[in-house]
Structures are given as C-alpha cells and as structure tokens.
Amino acid sequence: MTRTWIVVDANVARAVGGPDLGSPASSSAPCLEALEVLKKRAEDRKDVGAAISPMLKEEWDRHKSRYATRWLSAMAARGAFRYVHEPWADVADYRDAVDAQSDTARRELIRDEHVVALAMQTSQRVLSQDRRQARYLRALLSHPSTPEALSGLHWVAPDLPRAIDWIGEGMPDDDSMKLEG
C-alpha cells in the first residue's frame, strides 16, 4: 500500500506543548486534533504518515513537547514515519524564483525552504500554522523559474474549516487545499 506523506512543520509541534494545551482559545487545540487524527488514520488504515528531514528534525527537537515526542515515537512504531535525506532536484529553480522576491519574502521563503523541499520530495502536503509562508509561496507561483510542481503543494493550517476532515480522509488531492487553489 502506498502512503500519503505529510510534512508537519515545527510550529505545530511547538503549539501542542504549551501550558494552554487543548484550550479552545489557543492554536494548540486544532494542532493537537490534527496530530491525533493523523496518528489514528496511520494506525487504522496504514495509508498516511509523516515525513521529516534532518533539518526539520532539528527544529522539532528545539520546539517539541513531551506530547510531540510521544507522537513521533508512536508514528515511527506504526511505520508511519519517513526520514528523507535526499536533496530536492528542483531546488535550484526554486531558489532562482526566491531570489527575485522582496527582501522580506526572500528571507521567509529561505527560512522554510527545507519544509517545501521535503514536501516536494514526498506527497506535496504540509501541515503548518504559517499562513504568511503560504502567502509568499502563492506569490512565488507567478515567477517563471518556479518549479511547476509547486502549484500542486497542499499547504494546510490545522484550524482551516476542512483540515481535520481532510486529514481523516487520508489527505486526498484537493484543489481547495493547494497553493494554487
């Protein structure tokens, strides 16, 4: 069976570790629910998983909570964890497009390049609270050097109205969740 892989940004791991964990007023509640639904789907259906790279793992290690540590361990125990070391083949084209952006956008796009690269090497899915990064990525789509495949990237915030259902459904291809959508 082929798994659909999602990159879980470190900001999601950080959100599930605060003192207000699970509080409906905080960002932790949707992040916690998203991780739980992903873990349950991985356990029940074995068709989804989380992808991580060395650089993203370092970020997780800096920001993770006890919950996030247990979550990663549970995903690994289910075989629903993929460690990716290879570089992204289209990274040079991506960087050319990034270099054409404003200083602020360029800084932000470079900061999370590893998240984008990892998603592009796996199933083109990212779970992140970083809406500003998503806006910069959408703007990048109009640059001629941008790899065409970037338009198919699903960038999903855990608190989006359909995010939890989408994860529970196995993260199917969904235009409304894509950068171009």
Coordinates of C-alpha atoms in Angstrom, one line a residue:
M1 CA 0.0 0.0 0.0
T2 CA 1.2 3.5 -0.9
R3 CA 1.3 6.0 1.9
T4 CA 0.4 9.7 1.6
W5 CA 3.1 11.6 3.4
I6 CA 2.7 15.0 5.1
V7 CA 5.4 17.3 6.5
V8 CA 4.4 18.5 9.9
D9 CA 6.0 21.9 10.5
A10 CA 7.8 22.5 13.8
N11 CA 5.3 25.3 14.6
V12 CA 2.6 22.6 15.0
A13 CA 4.9 20.6 17.4
R14 CA 5.5 23.8 19.4
A15 CA 1.8 24.6 19.6
V16 CA 0.9 21.3 21.2
G17 CA 3.5 21.8 24.0
G18 CA 2.3 24.9 25.8
P19 CA 0.6 25.4 29.1
D20 CA -2.7 26.0 27.3
L21 CA -2.6 22.6 25.5
G22 CA -6.1 21.8 24.2
S23 CA -7.6 25.1 25.3
P24 CA -10.2 26.0 22.6
A25 CA -8.9 29.7 22.7
S26 CA -5.4 28.7 21.7
S27 CA -3.8 27.4 18.5
S28 CA -2.9 24.2 20.3
A29 CA -6.4 22.6 20.1
P30 CA -6.6 22.3 16.2
C31 CA -2.9 21.3 16.1
L32 CA -3.5 18.6 18.7
E33 CA -6.6 17.4 16.9
A34 CA -4.8 17.3 13.6
L35 CA -1.9 15.2 15.0
E36 CA -4.3 12.8 16.8
V37 CA -6.4 12.3 13.6
L38 CA -3.2 11.7 11.6
K39 CA -2.0 9.2 14.1
K40 CA -5.3 7.4 14.2
R41 CA -5.5 7.2 10.4
A42 CA -1.9 5.9 10.3
E43 CA -2.9 3.2 12.9
D44 CA -6.2 2.2 11.4
R45 CA -5.7 2.5 7.7
K46 CA -1.9 2.5 7.4
D47 CA -2.1 4.8 4.4
V48 CA -0.7 8.1 5.8
G49 CA 2.4 9.1 7.5
A50 CA 4.7 12.0 8.5
A51 CA 7.9 12.8 6.6
I52 CA 10.9 14.5 8.2
S53 CA 14.3 15.6 7.1
P54 CA 17.5 16.2 9.2
M55 CA 16.9 20.0 9.3
L56 CA 13.2 19.7 10.2
K57 CA 14.1 17.1 12.9
E58 CA 16.5 19.7 14.5
E59 CA 13.6 22.2 14.6
W60 CA 11.3 19.6 16.1
D61 CA 13.9 18.8 18.7
R62 CA 14.2 22.5 19.7
H63 CA 10.4 23.0 19.9
K64 CA 8.8 19.7 20.7
S65 CA 6.9 18.9 23.9
R66 CA 6.5 15.6 25.7
Y67 CA 3.4 15.1 23.6
A68 CA 5.2 15.7 20.3
T69 CA 8.0 13.3 21.4
R70 CA 5.4 10.6 22.1
W71 CA 3.6 11.3 18.9
L72 CA 6.7 10.9 16.8
S73 CA 7.5 7.7 18.6
A74 CA 4.0 6.3 18.0
M75 CA 4.2 7.2 14.3
A76 CA 7.6 5.5 14.0
A77 CA 6.3 2.4 15.8
R78 CA 3.5 2.2 13.2
G79 CA 5.9 2.5 10.3
A80 CA 4.2 5.8 9.5
F81 CA 7.4 7.9 9.7
R82 CA 9.7 8.6 6.8
Y83 CA 13.1 10.1 7.2
V84 CA 14.2 11.8 3.9
H85 CA 17.9 12.7 3.4
E86 CA 18.0 13.3 -0.4
P87 CA 18.1 16.9 -1.8
W88 CA 15.2 18.2 -3.9
A89 CA 16.1 18.0 -7.6
D90 CA 14.3 21.3 -8.4
V91 CA 15.9 23.3 -5.6
A92 CA 18.0 25.5 -8.0
D93 CA 14.9 26.6 -9.9
Y94 CA 13.1 27.3 -6.6
R95 CA 16.0 29.4 -5.4
D96 CA 16.1 31.4 -8.7
A97 CA 12.4 32.3 -8.1
V98 CA 13.0 33.1 -4.5
D99 CA 15.9 35.4 -5.4
A100 CA 13.5 37.5 -7.4
Q101 CA 11.3 38.3 -4.4
S102 CA 11.4 41.2 -2.0
D103 CA 13.9 41.0 0.9
T104 CA 11.3 40.1 3.4
A105 CA 9.7 37.4 1.2
R106 CA 13.1 36.0 0.3
R107 CA 14.1 35.8 4.0
E108 CA 10.9 33.9 4.9
L109 CA 11.0 31.6 1.8
I110 CA 14.6 30.7 2.5
R111 CA 13.8 30.1 6.2
D112 CA 11.3 27.3 5.4
E113 CA 12.9 26.1 2.1
H114 CA 13.6 22.7 3.8
V115 CA 9.9 22.3 4.6
V116 CA 8.9 23.0 1.0
A117 CA 11.7 20.8 -0.4
L118 CA 10.7 17.9 1.8
A119 CA 7.0 18.2 0.8
M120 CA 8.0 18.3 -2.9
Q121 CA 10.0 15.1 -2.4
T122 CA 7.2 13.2 -0.8
S123 CA 3.4 13.7 -1.3
Q124 CA 3.3 17.5 -1.6
R125 CA 1.5 18.0 1.7
V126 CA 2.4 20.4 4.6
L127 CA 0.6 20.9 7.9
S128 CA 1.7 24.3 9.2
Q129 CA 0.3 27.3 11.1
D130 CA 2.5 29.7 9.0
R131 CA 0.0 31.5 6.8
R132 CA 2.5 34.2 5.9
Q133 CA 4.7 31.5 4.3
A134 CA 1.8 30.2 2.3
R135 CA 1.1 33.7 1.0
Y136 CA 4.7 34.1 -0.1
L137 CA 4.6 30.7 -1.7
R138 CA 1.4 31.6 -3.6
A139 CA 3.1 34.8 -4.9
L140 CA 6.1 32.7 -6.0
L141 CA 3.9 30.7 -8.3
S142 CA 3.8 33.6 -10.8
H143 CA 7.6 33.6 -11.3
P144 CA 8.8 31.8 -14.4
S145 CA 11.6 30.0 -12.6
T146 CA 9.3 28.4 -10.0
P147 CA 9.1 24.7 -10.5
E148 CA 5.7 23.9 -11.9
A149 CA 5.1 21.1 -9.4
L150 CA 5.0 23.8 -6.6
S151 CA 1.4 24.7 -7.7
G152 CA 0.3 21.3 -6.5
L153 CA 1.6 21.8 -3.0
H154 CA -1.1 21.3 -0.3
W155 CA -0.3 23.9 2.5
V156 CA -2.9 23.3 5.2
A157 CA -3.3 25.1 8.5
P158 CA -4.8 22.9 11.3
D159 CA -7.5 25.4 12.0
L160 CA -8.9 25.6 8.5
P161 CA -12.5 24.5 8.4
R162 CA -11.9 21.3 6.5
A163 CA -8.3 20.5 7.7
I164 CA -9.2 17.8 10.2
D165 CA -11.7 16.1 7.9
W166 CA -9.1 16.2 5.1
I167 CA -6.5 14.5 7.3
G168 CA -9.0 12.0 8.5
E169 CA -9.9 11.2 4.8
G170 CA -6.3 10.4 4.1
M171 CA -5.2 13.8 2.7
P172 CA -6.6 13.3 -0.8
D173 CA -5.8 15.6 -3.7
D174 CA -7.9 18.6 -3.0
D175 CA -7.6 21.9 -5.1
S176 CA -9.0 23.9 -2.2
M177 CA -6.0 22.9 0.0
K178 CA -3.4 23.6 -2.7
L179 CA -1.4 26.8 -3.0
E180 CA -3.0 27.5 -6.4
G181 CA -6.5 26.8 -5.0

